Short mmCIF file of C-alpha atoms in Angstrom, two decimals:
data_model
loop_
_atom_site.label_atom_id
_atom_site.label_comp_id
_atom_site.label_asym_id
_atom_site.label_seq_id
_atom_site.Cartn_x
_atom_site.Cartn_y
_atom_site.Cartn_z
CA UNK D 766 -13.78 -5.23 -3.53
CA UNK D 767 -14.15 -1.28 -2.78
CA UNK D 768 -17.62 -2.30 -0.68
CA UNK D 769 -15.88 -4.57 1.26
CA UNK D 770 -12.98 -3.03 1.95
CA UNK D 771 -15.19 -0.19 3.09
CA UNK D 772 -16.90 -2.25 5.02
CA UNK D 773 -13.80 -3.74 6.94
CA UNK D 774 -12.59 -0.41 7.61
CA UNK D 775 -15.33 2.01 8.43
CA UNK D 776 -15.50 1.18 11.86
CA UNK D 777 -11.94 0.89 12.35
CA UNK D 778 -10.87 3.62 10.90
CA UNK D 779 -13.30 5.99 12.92
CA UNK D 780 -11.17 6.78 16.12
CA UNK D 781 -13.59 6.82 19.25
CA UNK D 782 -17.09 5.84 16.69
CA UNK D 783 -19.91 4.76 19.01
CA UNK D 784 -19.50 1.87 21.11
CA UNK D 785 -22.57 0.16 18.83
CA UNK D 786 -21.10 0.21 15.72
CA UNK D 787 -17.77 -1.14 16.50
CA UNK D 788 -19.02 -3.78 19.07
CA UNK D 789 -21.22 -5.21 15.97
CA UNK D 790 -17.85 -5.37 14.26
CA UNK D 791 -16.35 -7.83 17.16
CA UNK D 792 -13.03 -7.49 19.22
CA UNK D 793 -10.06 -6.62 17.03
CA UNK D 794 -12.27 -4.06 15.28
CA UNK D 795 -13.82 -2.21 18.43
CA UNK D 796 -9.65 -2.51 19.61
CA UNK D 797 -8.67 -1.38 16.48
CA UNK D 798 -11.29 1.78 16.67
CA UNK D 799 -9.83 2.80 20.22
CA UNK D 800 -6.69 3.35 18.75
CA UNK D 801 -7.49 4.78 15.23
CA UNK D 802 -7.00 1.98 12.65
CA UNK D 803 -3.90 1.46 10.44
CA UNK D 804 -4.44 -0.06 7.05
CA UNK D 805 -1.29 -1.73 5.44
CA UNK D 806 -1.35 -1.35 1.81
CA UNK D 807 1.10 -3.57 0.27
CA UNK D 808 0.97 -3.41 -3.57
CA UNK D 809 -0.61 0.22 -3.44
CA UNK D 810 -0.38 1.07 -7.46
CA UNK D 811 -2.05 4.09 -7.68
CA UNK D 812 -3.44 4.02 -4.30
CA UNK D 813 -7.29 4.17 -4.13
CA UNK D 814 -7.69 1.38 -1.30
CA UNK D 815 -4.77 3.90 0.82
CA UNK D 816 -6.96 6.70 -0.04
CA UNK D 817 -10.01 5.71 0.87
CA UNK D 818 -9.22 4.37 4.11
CA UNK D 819 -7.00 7.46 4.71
CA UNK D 820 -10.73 9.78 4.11
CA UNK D 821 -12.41 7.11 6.27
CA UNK D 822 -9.67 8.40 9.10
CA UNK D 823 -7.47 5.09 9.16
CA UNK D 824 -3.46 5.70 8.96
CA UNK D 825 -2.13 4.12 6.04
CA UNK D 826 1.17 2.67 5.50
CA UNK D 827 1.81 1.83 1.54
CA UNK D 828 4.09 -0.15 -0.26
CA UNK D 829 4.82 0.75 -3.85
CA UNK D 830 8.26 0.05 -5.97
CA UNK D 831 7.06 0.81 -9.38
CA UNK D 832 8.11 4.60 -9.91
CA UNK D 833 5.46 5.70 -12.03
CA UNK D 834 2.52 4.43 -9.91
CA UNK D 835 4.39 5.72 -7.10
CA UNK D 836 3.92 9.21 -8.84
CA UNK D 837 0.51 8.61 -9.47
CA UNK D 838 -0.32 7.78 -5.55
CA UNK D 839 1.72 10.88 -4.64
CA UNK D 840 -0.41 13.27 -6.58
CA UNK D 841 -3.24 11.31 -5.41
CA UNK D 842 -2.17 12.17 -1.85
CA UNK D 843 -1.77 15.56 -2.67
CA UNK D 844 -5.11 16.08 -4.42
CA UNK D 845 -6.83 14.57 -1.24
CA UNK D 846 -4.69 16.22 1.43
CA UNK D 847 -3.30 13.29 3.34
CA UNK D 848 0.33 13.67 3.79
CA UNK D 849 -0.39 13.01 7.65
CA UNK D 850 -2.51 10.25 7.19
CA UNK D 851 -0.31 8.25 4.87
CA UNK D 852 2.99 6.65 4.73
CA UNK D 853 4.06 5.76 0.86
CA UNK D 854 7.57 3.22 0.89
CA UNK D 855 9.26 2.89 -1.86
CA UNK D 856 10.50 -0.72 -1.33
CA UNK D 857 9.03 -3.57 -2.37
CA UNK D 858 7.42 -6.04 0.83
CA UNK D 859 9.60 -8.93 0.52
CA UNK D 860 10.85 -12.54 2.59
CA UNK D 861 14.38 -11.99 2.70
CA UNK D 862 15.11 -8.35 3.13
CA UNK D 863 17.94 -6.34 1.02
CA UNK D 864 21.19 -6.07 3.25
CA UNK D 865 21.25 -2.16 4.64
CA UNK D 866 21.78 0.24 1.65
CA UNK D 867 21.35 -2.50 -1.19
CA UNK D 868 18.91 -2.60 -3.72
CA UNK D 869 18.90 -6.09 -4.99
CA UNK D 870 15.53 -6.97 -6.03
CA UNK D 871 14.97 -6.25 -9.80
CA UNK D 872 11.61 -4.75 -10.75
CA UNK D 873 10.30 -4.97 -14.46
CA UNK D 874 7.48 -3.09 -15.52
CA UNK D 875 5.54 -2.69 -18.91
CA UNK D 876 5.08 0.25 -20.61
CA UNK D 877 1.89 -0.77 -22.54
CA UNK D 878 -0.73 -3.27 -21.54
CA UNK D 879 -1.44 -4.55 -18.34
CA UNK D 880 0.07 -2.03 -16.01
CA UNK D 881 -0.74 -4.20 -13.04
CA UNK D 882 1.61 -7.25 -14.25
CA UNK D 883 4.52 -5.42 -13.03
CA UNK D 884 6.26 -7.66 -11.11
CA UNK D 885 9.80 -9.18 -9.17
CA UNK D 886 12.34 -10.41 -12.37
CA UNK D 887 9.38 -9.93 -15.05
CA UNK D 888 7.54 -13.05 -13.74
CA UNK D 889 3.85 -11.54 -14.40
CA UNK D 890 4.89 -9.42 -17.51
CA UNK D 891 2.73 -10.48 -20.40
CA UNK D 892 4.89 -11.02 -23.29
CA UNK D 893 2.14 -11.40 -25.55
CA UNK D 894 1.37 -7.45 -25.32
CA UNK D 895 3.91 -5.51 -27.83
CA UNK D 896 5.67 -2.97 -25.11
CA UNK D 897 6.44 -0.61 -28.11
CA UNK D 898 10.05 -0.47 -26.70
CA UNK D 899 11.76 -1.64 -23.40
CA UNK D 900 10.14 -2.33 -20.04
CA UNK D 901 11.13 0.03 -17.12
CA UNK D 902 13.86 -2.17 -15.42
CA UNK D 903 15.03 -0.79 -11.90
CA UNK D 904 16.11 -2.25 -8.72
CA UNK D 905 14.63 -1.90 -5.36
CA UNK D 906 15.15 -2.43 -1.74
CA UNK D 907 13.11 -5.07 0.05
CA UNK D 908 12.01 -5.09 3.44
CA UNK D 909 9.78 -7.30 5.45
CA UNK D 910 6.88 -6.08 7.96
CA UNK D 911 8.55 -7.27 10.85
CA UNK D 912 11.10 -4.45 9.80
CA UNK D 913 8.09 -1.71 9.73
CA UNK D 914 5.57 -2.88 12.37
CA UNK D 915 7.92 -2.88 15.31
CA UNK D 916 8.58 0.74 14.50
CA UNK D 917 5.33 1.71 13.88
CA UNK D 918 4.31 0.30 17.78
CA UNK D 919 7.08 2.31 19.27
CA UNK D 920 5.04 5.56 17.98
CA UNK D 921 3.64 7.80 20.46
CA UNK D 922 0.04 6.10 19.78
CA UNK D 923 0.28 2.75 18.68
CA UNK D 924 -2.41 1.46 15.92
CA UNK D 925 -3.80 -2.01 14.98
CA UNK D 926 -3.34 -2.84 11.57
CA UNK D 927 -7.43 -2.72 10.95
CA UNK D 928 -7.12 -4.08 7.29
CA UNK D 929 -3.82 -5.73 5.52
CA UNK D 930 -3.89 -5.36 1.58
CA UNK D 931 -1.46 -7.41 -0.96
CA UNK D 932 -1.64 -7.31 -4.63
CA UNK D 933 1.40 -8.21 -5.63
CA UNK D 934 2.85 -10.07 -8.71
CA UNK D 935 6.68 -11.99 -8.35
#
């Protein structure tokens, strides 16, 4: 998965790379290279796909709900240097979007196991795994891209969305 997603984005992500190497890559990519890329990270968890396209020079806008990946991508940010390259949300990418200032999605998360089974109302949690206590229950705010993108194309230099990752359970 990391060779191909490195493989999507290196061109992309390289703002003015020769003319070569993105017109190999075809026409949304060498468009998407004029501009910078812009990765969409949706389902970030502790963010390696958002930092690697952040080193490769994309922007990155993440999407993580579950607070203690959320604190794991933020030191990860920090380690790398990349506040200006990346954008970490703390609401979860959703259909019907929270009304303004609710949080009405429920996110359940294990403390043992299968980190990644996090999900909407438990629906992925493994029950099978003993949790030694309580899953981290907390509620979110949803939002939907349409919500983000159109702001994101109002900024002073607009970016393609070069690469558009989901991994997300519920």
């Amino acid at each position: 998965m990391t060779h191909i997603a490195y493989h999507v984005l290196h061109a992309p992500c390289q703002k003015g790379s020769g003319s070569s190497r993105t017109g190999e890559q075809g026409g949304a990519a060498a468009a998407a290279a004029a501009a910078g890329g812009l990765m969409l990270d949706i389902g970030a968890n502790f963010g390696w796909y958002s930092i690697m396209a952040a080193m490769l020079g994309c922007r990155v806008i993440a999407w993580e709900p579950v607070t203690t990946f959320r604190a794991f991508f933020e030191y990860n940010i920090a380690r790398n240097k990349l506040h200006h390259k990346i954008q970490l949300r703390s609401r979860a990418v959703v259909q019907h979007p929270s009304s303004p200032g609710a949080a009405n999605y429920s996110v359940v998360a294990p403390q043992r196991g299968i980190w990644g089974t996090a999900s909407i109302n438990g629906s992925n949690v493994d029950a099978s795994v003993d949790n030694k206590g309580p899953y981290s229950r907390f509620n979110v705010t949803g939002e939907t891209l349409d919500q983000v993108l159109p702001q994101e194309q109002q900024q002073p230099q607009p970016q393609r969305v070069a690469l558009l990752k989901l991994d997300v359970e519920g």
